[in-house]
Coordinates of N, CA and C and ligand atoms in Angstrom, one line a residue:
M1 N 84.6 49.1 -30.4 CA 83.4 49.2 -31.3 C 82.7 50.5 -31.1
N2 N 82.4 51.2 -32.3 CA 81.7 52.5 -32.1 C 80.2 52.2 -31.9
G3 N 79.4 53.3 -31.6 CA 78.0 53.1 -31.3 C 77.3 52.4 -32.3
S4 N 77.6 52.6 -33.6 CA 76.8 52.0 -34.7 C 76.9 50.5 -34.7
G5 N 78.0 50.0 -34.2 CA 78.2 48.5 -34.1 C 77.4 47.9 -32.9
K6 N 76.9 48.8 -32.1 CA 76.2 48.3 -30.9 C 74.7 48.3 -31.0
L7 N 74.2 49.0 -32.1 CA 72.7 49.1 -32.2 C 72.2 48.1 -33.2
I8 N 71.2 47.3 -32.7 CA 70.5 46.3 -33.6 C 69.1 46.8 -33.7
V9 N 68.6 46.9 -35.0 CA 67.2 47.4 -35.2 C 66.4 46.1 -35.5
A10 N 65.3 46.0 -34.7 CA 64.3 44.9 -34.9 C 63.4 45.2 -36.1
L11 N 63.4 44.3 -37.1 CA 62.5 44.5 -38.2 C 61.2 43.7 -38.0
D12 N 60.4 44.3 -37.1 CA 59.2 43.6 -36.7 C 58.1 44.0 -37.7
F13 N 58.1 43.3 -38.8 CA 57.1 43.5 -39.9 C 56.7 42.1 -40.4
S14 N 55.5 42.1 -41.0 CA 55.1 40.9 -41.6 C 55.4 40.8 -43.1
E15 N 55.7 42.0 -43.7 CA 56.0 42.1 -45.1 C 57.4 42.4 -45.4
L16 N 58.0 41.6 -46.3 CA 59.4 41.8 -46.6 C 59.7 43.2 -47.2
D17 N 58.7 43.7 -48.0 CA 58.9 45.1 -48.6 C 59.0 46.2 -47.5
Q18 N 58.2 46.0 -46.5 CA 58.2 47.0 -45.4 C 59.6 47.0 -44.7
A19 N 60.1 45.8 -44.5 CA 61.4 45.6 -43.8 C 62.5 46.2 -44.7
E20 N 62.4 46.0 -46.0 CA 63.5 46.5 -46.9 C 63.5 48.0 -46.9
K21 N 62.3 48.6 -46.9 CA 62.2 50.0 -46.9 C 63.0 50.6 -45.8
I22 N 62.9 50.0 -44.6 CA 63.6 50.5 -43.4 C 65.1 50.3 -43.6
V23 N 65.5 49.1 -44.0 CA 66.9 48.8 -44.2 C 67.5 49.8 -45.2
K24 N 66.8 50.1 -46.3 CA 67.3 51.0 -47.3 C 67.6 52.4 -46.7
K25 N 66.6 52.8 -45.8 CA 66.7 54.1 -45.2 C 67.8 54.2 -44.2
I26 N 68.1 53.2 -43.5 CA 69.1 53.4 -42.3 C 70.4 52.6 -42.4
S27 N 70.5 51.8 -43.5 CA 71.7 50.9 -43.5 C 73.0 51.6 -43.7
G28 N 73.0 52.9 -44.0 CA 74.2 53.7 -44.0 C 74.8 53.8 -42.6
L29 N 73.9 53.7 -41.6 CA 74.2 54.0 -40.2 C 74.1 52.7 -39.3
V30 N 73.1 51.9 -39.6 CA 72.8 50.7 -38.7 C 73.3 49.5 -39.5
K31 N 74.1 48.7 -38.8 CA 74.7 47.5 -39.6 C 74.2 46.2 -39.2
I32 N 73.3 46.1 -38.1 CA 72.8 44.8 -37.7 C 71.3 44.9 -37.6
F33 N 70.6 43.9 -38.2 CA 69.1 43.9 -38.1 C 68.6 42.6 -37.5
K34 N 67.6 42.7 -36.7 CA 67.0 41.5 -36.1 C 65.8 41.0 -36.9
V35 N 65.8 39.8 -37.2 CA 64.7 39.1 -37.9 C 64.1 38.2 -36.9
G36 N 62.8 38.5 -36.6 CA 62.1 37.7 -35.6 C 61.1 36.7 -36.2
K37 N 60.3 36.1 -35.3 CA 59.4 35.1 -35.8 C 58.4 35.6 -36.8
E38 N 57.9 36.9 -36.6 CA 56.9 37.4 -37.5 C 57.4 37.5 -39.0
L39 N 58.6 38.1 -39.2 CA 59.1 38.3 -40.5 C 59.6 37.0 -41.1
F40 N 60.2 36.2 -40.2 CA 60.8 34.9 -40.7 C 59.7 33.9 -41.1
T41 N 58.6 34.0 -40.4 CA 57.4 33.1 -40.7 C 56.8 33.5 -42.0
S42 N 56.8 34.8 -42.3 CA 56.1 35.2 -43.5 C 57.1 35.2 -44.7
A43 N 58.3 35.6 -44.5 CA 59.2 35.8 -45.6 C 60.4 34.7 -45.7
G44 N 60.6 34.0 -44.6 CA 61.7 33.0 -44.6 C 63.1 33.5 -44.9
P45 N 63.9 32.7 -45.4 CA 65.3 33.0 -45.7 C 65.5 34.3 -46.5
K46 N 64.4 34.6 -47.3 CA 64.5 35.8 -48.2 C 64.8 37.1 -47.3
A47 N 64.3 37.0 -46.1 CA 64.5 38.2 -45.2 C 66.0 38.3 -44.9
V48 N 66.6 37.2 -44.6 CA 68.1 37.2 -44.3 C 68.9 37.6 -45.5
E49 N 68.5 37.1 -46.7 CA 69.2 37.4 -47.9 C 69.1 38.9 -48.2
M50 N 67.9 39.5 -48.0 CA 67.7 40.9 -48.2 C 68.7 41.7 -47.4
I51 N 68.8 41.4 -46.1 CA 69.7 42.2 -45.3 C 71.1 42.0 -45.7
H52 N 71.5 40.8 -46.0 CA 72.9 40.6 -46.5 C 73.2 41.3 -47.8
R53 N 72.1 41.4 -48.7 CA 72.3 42.2 -49.9 C 72.6 43.7 -49.7
H54 N 72.2 44.2 -48.5 CA 72.5 45.6 -48.1 C 73.7 45.6 -47.3
N55 N 74.5 44.6 -47.3 CA 75.8 44.5 -46.6 C 75.7 44.7 -45.1
C56 N 74.6 44.2 -44.6 CA 74.4 44.3 -43.1 C 74.3 42.9 -42.5
R57 N 74.4 42.8 -41.2 CA 74.4 41.5 -40.5 C 73.1 41.2 -39.9
V58 N 72.8 39.9 -39.6 CA 71.5 39.5 -39.1 C 71.6 38.8 -37.8
F59 N 70.7 39.2 -36.9 CA 70.5 38.5 -35.6 C 69.2 37.8 -35.9
L60 N 69.2 36.5 -36.0 CA 68.0 35.6 -36.2 C 67.4 35.3 -34.9
D61 N 66.3 36.0 -34.5 CA 65.7 35.8 -33.2 C 64.6 34.9 -33.3
L62 N 64.9 33.6 -33.4 CA 63.8 32.6 -33.5 C 63.7 31.8 -32.2
K63 N 64.5 32.0 -31.2 CA 64.5 31.4 -29.9 C 64.2 29.9 -29.9
F64 N 65.1 29.2 -30.5 CA 64.9 27.7 -30.7 C 64.8 27.0 -29.3
H65 N 63.8 26.1 -29.2 CA 63.6 25.3 -28.0 C 63.0 24.0 -28.4
D66 N 63.8 22.9 -28.5 CA 63.3 21.6 -28.9 C 64.3 20.6 -28.5
I67 N 64.2 19.4 -29.0 CA 65.2 18.3 -28.6 C 66.5 18.7 -29.2
P68 N 67.6 18.3 -28.6 CA 69.0 18.7 -29.0 C 69.2 18.5 -30.5
N69 N 68.8 17.4 -31.0 CA 69.1 17.1 -32.4 C 68.4 18.1 -33.4
T70 N 67.2 18.4 -33.1 CA 66.4 19.3 -33.9 C 67.0 20.8 -33.8
V71 N 67.3 21.2 -32.6 CA 67.9 22.5 -32.4 C 69.2 22.6 -33.1
G72 N 70.0 21.6 -32.9 CA 71.3 21.6 -33.6 C 71.2 21.7 -35.1
A73 N 70.2 21.0 -35.7 CA 70.0 21.0 -37.1 C 69.5 22.4 -37.6
A74 N 68.6 23.0 -36.8 CA 68.1 24.3 -37.1 C 69.3 25.4 -37.0
C75 N 70.1 25.2 -36.0 CA 71.2 26.2 -35.9 C 72.2 26.0 -37.0
E76 N 72.4 24.8 -37.5 CA 73.3 24.6 -38.6 C 72.8 25.2 -39.9
S77 N 71.4 25.1 -40.1 CA 70.8 25.7 -41.3 C 71.0 27.3 -41.2
A78 N 70.8 27.8 -40.0 CA 70.9 29.3 -39.8 C 72.3 29.7 -40.1
A79 N 73.3 28.9 -39.5 CA 74.7 29.3 -39.7 C 75.1 29.2 -41.1
R80 N 74.5 28.3 -41.9 CA 74.9 28.2 -43.3 C 74.3 29.3 -44.1
M81 N 73.2 30.0 -43.6 CA 72.7 31.2 -44.2 C 73.6 32.4 -43.9
G82 N 74.6 32.2 -43.0 CA 75.5 33.3 -42.7 C 75.0 34.3 -41.7
V83 N 74.1 33.8 -40.8 CA 73.6 34.8 -39.8 C 74.7 35.1 -38.8
F84 N 74.7 36.3 -38.3 CA 75.8 36.8 -37.4 C 75.5 36.2 -36.0
M85 N 74.2 36.2 -35.6 CA 73.8 35.8 -34.3 C 72.5 35.1 -34.3
L86 N 72.3 34.1 -33.4 CA 71.0 33.5 -33.3 C 70.8 33.2 -31.8
N87 N 69.6 32.7 -31.4 CA 69.4 32.5 -30.0 C 68.5 31.2 -29.8
V88 N 68.7 30.6 -28.6 CA 68.0 29.4 -28.2 C 67.6 29.7 -26.7
H89 N 66.5 29.0 -26.3 CA 66.1 29.1 -24.9 C 67.0 28.3 -24.0
A90 N 67.5 29.0 -23.0 CA 68.4 28.3 -22.0 C 67.7 27.2 -21.3
L91 N 66.3 27.3 -21.2 CA 65.5 26.3 -20.5 C 65.5 25.0 -21.3
G92 N 66.0 25.0 -22.5 CA 66.1 23.8 -23.3 C 67.1 22.8 -22.8
G93 N 68.0 23.3 -21.9 CA 68.9 22.5 -21.2 C 70.3 22.4 -21.8
K94 N 71.2 21.8 -21.0 CA 72.6 21.7 -21.3 C 72.9 21.0 -22.7
T95 N 72.3 19.9 -22.9 CA 72.6 19.1 -24.1 C 72.1 19.9 -25.3
M96 N 70.9 20.5 -25.2 CA 70.4 21.3 -26.3 C 71.3 22.5 -26.6
M97 N 71.8 23.2 -25.6 CA 72.6 24.3 -25.9 C 74.0 23.9 -26.5
T98 N 74.5 22.8 -25.9 CA 75.8 22.3 -26.4 C 75.7 21.9 -27.9
S99 N 74.5 21.3 -28.2 CA 74.3 20.9 -29.6 C 74.2 22.1 -30.5
A100 N 73.6 23.2 -30.0 CA 73.6 24.4 -30.8 C 75.0 25.0 -31.1
V101 N 75.8 25.0 -30.1 CA 77.2 25.5 -30.3 C 78.0 24.6 -31.2
Q102 N 77.8 23.3 -31.0 CA 78.6 22.4 -31.9 C 78.1 22.6 -33.4
A103 N 76.8 22.8 -33.6 CA 76.3 22.9 -34.9 C 76.8 24.1 -35.6
V104 N 76.9 25.3 -34.9 CA 77.4 26.5 -35.6 C 78.9 26.4 -35.9
H105 N 79.6 25.7 -35.0 CA 81.0 25.5 -35.3 C 81.3 24.5 -36.5
K106 N 80.5 23.5 -36.6 CA 80.6 22.6 -37.7 C 80.3 23.3 -39.0
A107 N 79.2 24.1 -39.0 CA 78.9 24.9 -40.3 C 80.1 25.9 -40.6
A108 N 80.6 26.5 -39.6 CA 81.7 27.5 -39.8 C 82.9 26.8 -40.4
S109 N 83.3 25.6 -39.8 CA 84.5 25.0 -40.3 C 84.3 24.5 -41.8
E110 N 83.1 24.1 -42.1 CA 82.8 23.6 -43.4 C 82.7 24.7 -44.4
T111 N 82.2 25.9 -44.0 CA 82.1 27.0 -44.9 C 83.3 28.0 -44.8
K112 N 84.2 27.6 -43.9 CA 85.4 28.5 -43.7 C 85.0 29.9 -43.4
T113 N 84.0 30.1 -42.4 CA 83.6 31.4 -42.0 C 83.6 31.5 -40.5
T114 N 83.4 32.7 -40.0 CA 83.4 32.9 -38.6 C 82.1 32.3 -38.0
P115 N 82.2 31.6 -36.9 CA 81.0 30.9 -36.3 C 80.0 31.9 -36.0
T116 N 78.7 31.6 -36.2 CA 77.6 32.4 -35.8 C 77.6 32.4 -34.3
K117 N 77.3 33.6 -33.7 CA 77.2 33.7 -32.3 C 75.9 33.1 -31.7
V118 N 76.0 32.3 -30.7 CA 74.8 31.7 -30.1 C 74.5 32.4 -28.8
L119 N 73.3 32.9 -28.6 CA 72.9 33.6 -27.4 C 71.8 32.7 -26.7
G120 N 71.8 32.8 -25.4 CA 70.7 32.1 -24.6 C 69.7 33.1 -24.2
V121 N 68.4 32.7 -24.3 CA 67.3 33.5 -23.7 C 67.1 32.9 -22.3
T122 N 67.2 33.7 -21.3 CA 67.1 33.2 -19.9 C 65.6 33.1 -19.5
V123 N 65.1 34.2 -19.0 CA 63.6 34.2 -18.6 C 63.0 35.3 -19.5
L124 N 62.0 35.0 -20.2 CA 61.3 36.0 -21.0 C 60.9 37.2 -20.1
T125 N 61.1 38.4 -20.6 CA 60.8 39.6 -19.8 C 59.3 39.8 -19.6
S126 N 58.5 39.0 -20.3 CA 57.1 39.1 -20.1 C 56.6 38.2 -18.9
L127 N 57.6 37.4 -18.3 CA 57.2 36.6 -17.2 C 57.5 37.2 -15.8
K128 N 56.7 36.9 -14.8 CA 57.0 37.4 -13.5 C 57.1 36.2 -12.6
D129 N 57.4 36.5 -11.3 CA 57.7 35.4 -10.3 C 56.5 34.4 -10.3
L130 N 55.3 34.9 -10.3 CA 54.1 34.0 -10.3 C 54.0 33.1 -11.5
D131 N 54.4 33.6 -12.6 CA 54.4 32.8 -13.9 C 55.4 31.6 -13.7
L132 N 56.5 31.9 -13.1 CA 57.5 30.8 -12.9 C 57.0 29.8 -11.9
R133 N 56.3 30.2 -10.8 CA 55.7 29.2 -9.9 C 54.8 28.3 -10.7
E134 N 53.9 28.9 -11.6 CA 52.9 28.1 -12.3 C 53.5 27.1 -13.2
V135 N 54.8 27.3 -13.6 CA 55.4 26.2 -14.5 C 56.4 25.4 -13.6
G136 N 56.3 25.5 -12.3 CA 57.1 24.7 -11.4 C 58.5 25.2 -11.1
I137 N 58.8 26.5 -11.3 CA 60.1 27.0 -10.9 C 59.9 27.8 -9.7
S138 N 60.5 27.4 -8.6 CA 60.3 28.1 -7.3 C 61.3 29.1 -7.0
K139 N 62.4 29.2 -7.7 CA 63.4 30.2 -7.5 C 62.9 31.6 -7.8
K140 N 63.6 32.6 -7.1 CA 63.2 34.0 -7.5 C 63.7 34.2 -8.9
L141 N 62.9 35.0 -9.6 CA 63.1 35.3 -11.0 C 64.6 35.7 -11.3
E142 N 65.1 36.7 -10.5 CA 66.4 37.2 -10.7 C 67.5 36.1 -10.6
K143 N 67.3 35.2 -9.6 CA 68.2 34.1 -9.4 C 68.2 33.1 -10.6
E144 N 67.0 32.9 -11.1 CA 66.8 32.0 -12.2 C 67.5 32.6 -13.4
V145 N 67.4 33.9 -13.6 CA 68.1 34.6 -14.8 C 69.6 34.4 -14.6
E146 N 70.1 34.6 -13.4 CA 71.6 34.5 -13.2 C 72.0 33.1 -13.5
D147 N 71.3 32.1 -12.9 CA 71.7 30.7 -13.0 C 71.7 30.3 -14.5
L148 N 70.6 30.7 -15.2 CA 70.6 30.3 -16.6 C 71.7 31.0 -17.5
A149 N 72.0 32.2 -17.1 CA 73.1 32.9 -17.8 C 74.4 32.1 -17.6
V150 N 74.7 31.7 -16.3 CA 75.9 31.0 -16.0 C 75.9 29.6 -16.7
L151 N 74.7 29.0 -16.8 CA 74.6 27.7 -17.5 C 74.9 27.9 -19.0
S152 N 74.4 28.9 -19.5 CA 74.6 29.2 -21.0 C 76.1 29.4 -21.2
Q153 N 76.8 30.1 -20.3 CA 78.2 30.3 -20.5 C 79.0 29.0 -20.4
R154 N 78.6 28.2 -19.4 CA 79.3 26.9 -19.3 C 79.1 26.0 -20.5
C155 N 77.9 26.1 -21.2 CA 77.7 25.3 -22.4 C 78.4 25.9 -23.6
G156 N 79.1 27.0 -23.4 CA 79.9 27.5 -24.6 C 79.2 28.5 -25.4
L157 N 78.0 29.0 -24.9 CA 77.3 30.0 -25.7 C 78.1 31.3 -25.6
D158 N 77.9 32.2 -26.6 CA 78.6 33.5 -26.6 C 78.0 34.5 -25.7
G159 N 76.8 34.4 -25.3 CA 76.2 35.4 -24.5 C 74.7 35.1 -24.2
V160 N 74.0 36.2 -23.8 CA 72.6 36.0 -23.5 C 71.8 37.3 -23.9
V161 N 70.5 37.1 -24.1 CA 69.6 38.2 -24.3 C 69.0 38.6 -22.9
A162 N 69.1 39.8 -22.5 CA 68.5 40.2 -21.2 C 68.0 41.6 -21.2
S163 N 67.0 41.8 -20.3 CA 66.4 43.1 -20.3 C 67.5 44.1 -19.7
G164 N 67.5 45.3 -20.1 CA 68.5 46.3 -19.6 C 68.6 46.3 -18.1
Q165 N 67.5 46.0 -17.4 CA 67.6 46.0 -16.0 C 68.3 44.9 -15.4
E166 N 68.6 43.8 -16.2 CA 69.3 42.6 -15.7 C 70.7 42.6 -16.0
V167 N 71.2 43.6 -16.8 CA 72.5 43.5 -17.4 C 73.6 43.5 -16.3
K168 N 73.5 44.4 -15.3 CA 74.5 44.5 -14.3 C 74.7 43.2 -13.5
R169 N 73.6 42.7 -13.1 CA 73.5 41.4 -12.3 C 74.2 40.3 -13.1
I170 N 73.9 40.2 -14.4 CA 74.4 39.1 -15.2 C 75.9 39.3 -15.4
R171 N 76.3 40.6 -15.7 CA 77.8 40.9 -15.9 C 78.6 40.4 -14.6
K172 N 78.0 40.6 -13.5 CA 78.7 40.2 -12.2 C 79.0 38.7 -12.2
V173 N 78.0 37.9 -12.6 CA 78.2 36.5 -12.5 C 78.9 35.8 -13.7
T174 N 78.9 36.5 -14.9 CA 79.5 35.9 -16.1 C 80.9 36.5 -16.4
G175 N 81.2 37.7 -15.8 CA 82.5 38.4 -16.2 C 82.3 39.1 -17.5
N176 N 83.4 39.7 -18.0 CA 83.4 40.5 -19.2 C 83.3 39.8 -20.5
N177 N 83.9 38.6 -20.5 CA 84.0 37.9 -21.8 C 82.7 37.2 -22.2
F178 N 81.6 37.9 -22.2 CA 80.3 37.2 -22.5 C 79.4 38.3 -23.0
L179 N 78.7 38.1 -24.1 CA 77.9 39.1 -24.7 C 76.6 39.3 -24.0
I180 N 76.2 40.5 -23.8 CA 74.8 40.7 -23.3 C 74.1 41.7 -24.3
V181 N 73.0 41.1 -24.8 CA 72.2 41.9 -25.8 C 70.9 42.3 -25.1
A182 N 70.7 43.6 -25.1 CA 69.5 44.1 -24.3 C 68.4 44.7 -25.2
P183 N 67.2 44.1 -25.3 CA 66.1 44.7 -25.9 C 65.3 45.4 -24.8
G184 N 64.1 46.0 -25.3 CA 63.3 46.7 -24.3 C 63.9 48.0 -23.9
V185 N 64.6 48.6 -24.9 CA 65.3 49.9 -24.6 C 64.5 51.0 -25.2
R186 N 64.4 52.1 -24.4 CA 63.6 53.2 -24.9 C 64.3 54.5 -24.6
P187 N 64.6 55.3 -25.7 CA 65.1 56.7 -25.4 C 64.0 57.5 -24.7
T188 N 64.4 58.5 -24.0 CA 63.4 59.3 -23.2 C 62.4 59.9 -24.1
W189 N 62.7 60.2 -25.4 CA 61.7 60.8 -26.3 C 60.7 59.9 -27.0
A190 N 60.9 58.6 -26.7 CA 60.0 57.6 -27.4 C 58.9 57.1 -26.5
A191 N 57.8 56.7 -27.2 CA 56.7 56.0 -26.4 C 57.2 54.7 -25.9
H192 N 56.7 54.3 -24.7 CA 57.1 53.0 -24.1 C 56.4 51.8 -24.8
G193 N 55.2 52.0 -25.4 CA 54.5 50.9 -25.9 C 54.2 49.9 -24.8
D194 N 54.4 48.6 -25.2 CA 54.1 47.6 -24.2 C 55.3 47.2 -23.3
Q195 N 56.4 47.9 -23.5 CA 57.6 47.6 -22.8 C 57.5 48.2 -21.4
K196 N 57.7 47.4 -20.3 CA 57.5 47.9 -19.0 C 58.9 48.2 -18.3
R197 N 59.7 47.1 -18.2 CA 60.9 47.2 -17.5 C 62.0 47.8 -18.4
I198 N 61.9 49.1 -18.7 CA 62.7 49.7 -19.7 C 63.9 50.5 -19.1
V199 N 65.0 50.6 -19.9 CA 66.1 51.5 -19.6 C 66.3 52.3 -20.9
T200 N 67.1 53.4 -20.8 CA 67.4 54.2 -22.0 C 68.6 53.5 -22.6
P201 N 68.9 53.8 -23.9 CA 70.0 53.2 -24.6 C 71.3 53.5 -23.8
K202 N 71.5 54.7 -23.3 CA 72.7 55.0 -22.6 C 72.9 54.2 -21.3
E203 N 71.8 54.1 -20.6 CA 71.8 53.3 -19.4 C 72.2 51.8 -19.6
A204 N 71.6 51.3 -20.7 CA 71.9 49.9 -21.1 C 73.3 49.7 -21.4
I205 N 73.9 50.6 -22.2 CA 75.3 50.4 -22.5 C 76.2 50.7 -21.3
Q206 N 75.9 51.7 -20.5 CA 76.7 52.0 -19.3 C 76.6 50.8 -18.3
S207 N 75.5 50.1 -18.2 CA 75.5 49.0 -17.3 C 76.1 47.8 -17.8
G208 N 76.6 47.8 -19.0 CA 77.5 46.7 -19.5 C 76.9 45.9 -20.7
A209 N 75.8 46.4 -21.3 CA 75.3 45.7 -22.5 C 76.3 45.9 -23.7
D210 N 76.5 44.8 -24.5 CA 77.3 45.0 -25.7 C 76.5 45.5 -26.9
F211 N 75.3 45.1 -26.9 CA 74.4 45.5 -28.0 C 73.0 45.9 -27.4
I212 N 72.3 46.9 -28.0 CA 71.0 47.1 -27.7 C 70.1 46.8 -28.9
V213 N 68.9 46.4 -28.6 CA 67.9 46.1 -29.7 C 66.8 47.1 -29.6
V214 N 66.6 47.8 -30.7 CA 65.5 48.9 -30.7 C 64.6 48.6 -31.9
G215 N 63.3 48.6 -31.6 CA 62.4 48.3 -32.7 C 61.6 49.6 -33.0
R216 N 60.4 49.7 -32.4 CA 59.4 50.7 -32.7 C 59.9 52.2 -32.7
P217 N 60.8 52.5 -31.7 CA 61.2 53.9 -31.7 C 61.9 54.3 -33.0
I218 N 62.4 53.3 -33.7 CA 63.1 53.6 -35.0 C 62.1 53.3 -36.2
I219 N 61.6 52.0 -36.2 CA 60.8 51.6 -37.4 C 59.5 52.3 -37.5
E220 N 58.9 52.8 -36.4 CA 57.7 53.6 -36.5 C 57.8 55.1 -36.5
H221 N 59.1 55.5 -36.5 CA 59.4 56.9 -36.4 C 59.2 57.5 -37.8
P222 N 58.6 58.7 -37.9 CA 58.4 59.3 -39.3 C 59.7 59.5 -40.0
Q223 N 60.8 59.6 -39.3 CA 62.1 59.7 -39.9 C 63.1 58.7 -39.2
P224 N 63.0 57.5 -39.7 CA 63.8 56.4 -39.0 C 65.3 56.7 -38.9
L225 N 65.9 57.4 -39.9 CA 67.3 57.6 -39.9 C 67.6 58.6 -38.8
L226 N 66.8 59.6 -38.7 CA 67.0 60.6 -37.6 C 66.9 60.0 -36.2
A227 N 65.9 59.1 -36.1 CA 65.7 58.4 -34.8 C 67.0 57.6 -34.5
A228 N 67.5 56.8 -35.5 CA 68.7 56.0 -35.3 C 69.9 56.9 -34.9
E229 N 70.0 58.1 -35.6 CA 71.1 59.0 -35.3 C 71.1 59.5 -33.8
K230 N 69.8 59.8 -33.4 CA 69.7 60.3 -32.0 C 70.1 59.3 -31.0
I231 N 69.7 58.0 -31.3 CA 70.1 56.9 -30.3 C 71.6 56.7 -30.4
L232 N 72.2 56.7 -31.5 CA 73.6 56.5 -31.6 C 74.4 57.6 -30.9
K233 N 73.9 58.8 -31.0 CA 74.6 60.0 -30.4 C 74.5 59.7 -28.8
E234 N 73.4 59.2 -28.4 CA 73.3 58.9 -27.0 C 74.3 57.9 -26.4
I235 N 74.6 56.9 -27.3 CA 75.4 55.8 -26.7 C 76.9 56.0 -27.1
E236 N 77.2 56.9 -27.9 CA 78.6 57.0 -28.4 C 79.5 57.8 -27.3
Ligands
C5P301 O1 59.7 47.8 -30.6 P1 60.6 47.4 -29.5 O2 61.8 48.2 -29.3 O3 59.9 47.1 -28.2 O4 61.2 45.9 -30.0 C1 62.0 45.1 -29.2 C2 62.3 43.9 -29.9 O5 63.0 43.0 -29.0 C3 61.1 43.1 -30.3 O6 61.4 42.4 -31.5 C4 60.8 42.1 -29.2 O7 60.3 40.9 -29.6 C5 62.3 41.8 -28.8 N1 62.4 41.4 -27.4 C6 61.9 42.2 -26.3 N2 62.1 41.7 -25.0 C7 62.8 40.6 -24.8 C8 63.3 39.8 -25.9 C9 63.1 40.3 -27.2 O8 61.4 43.2 -26.5 N3 63.0 40.2 -23.6

């Protein structure tokens, strides 16, 4: 895969028009866009359709976490929209994750398409050890991340979302045949914003990430295409 296949741009907008402006500007170079809760809550499936109209793929970042039946049904709906990748919280448990995997396979066999990839969210990067204690998890955060990645793999998920700093550790326990998608990536020339545990695009790919997710350094750049080009040059 070349660099362009590894870069996912986060369309963190509330307005569909704003998102489409960015897609129009950079879709010659960037082929996967992330639709998160903000855009999906305001624009719904139209956001997915817009990206598909520009011949690009969608990572639907809605982090499903509910009873297995509900998550399975949501994943089936997403898979029927033709999204390339979606995610669920690994803390939703084994039955919930298995239900997600079964649902995307059911949709794929009925629509005769490639199954949507299902990723697990291990521990949100906004949480620290103390936050885990408060919700009754006494394990060290790093160990919890590793264990949830392994559980995700056992449930048949295609990979996990993980901060760039966790990639190496996860790779060690899951082996190579497992996708790792790393957000919170910052080129040296970009502002860090609220991201704290950051790595550069090059570091993330070198430590074993299959995809990097970049938002603000591209979507808030005065010249988004130039910013995307600079990042691709760094990871190629
Ligand atoms: O603008 P920025 O590059 O920080 O955007 C990163 C994107 O990845 C955002 O959509 C954010 O919600 C998402 N994300 C993250 N850290 C995680 C998981 C997702 O920054 N651990």
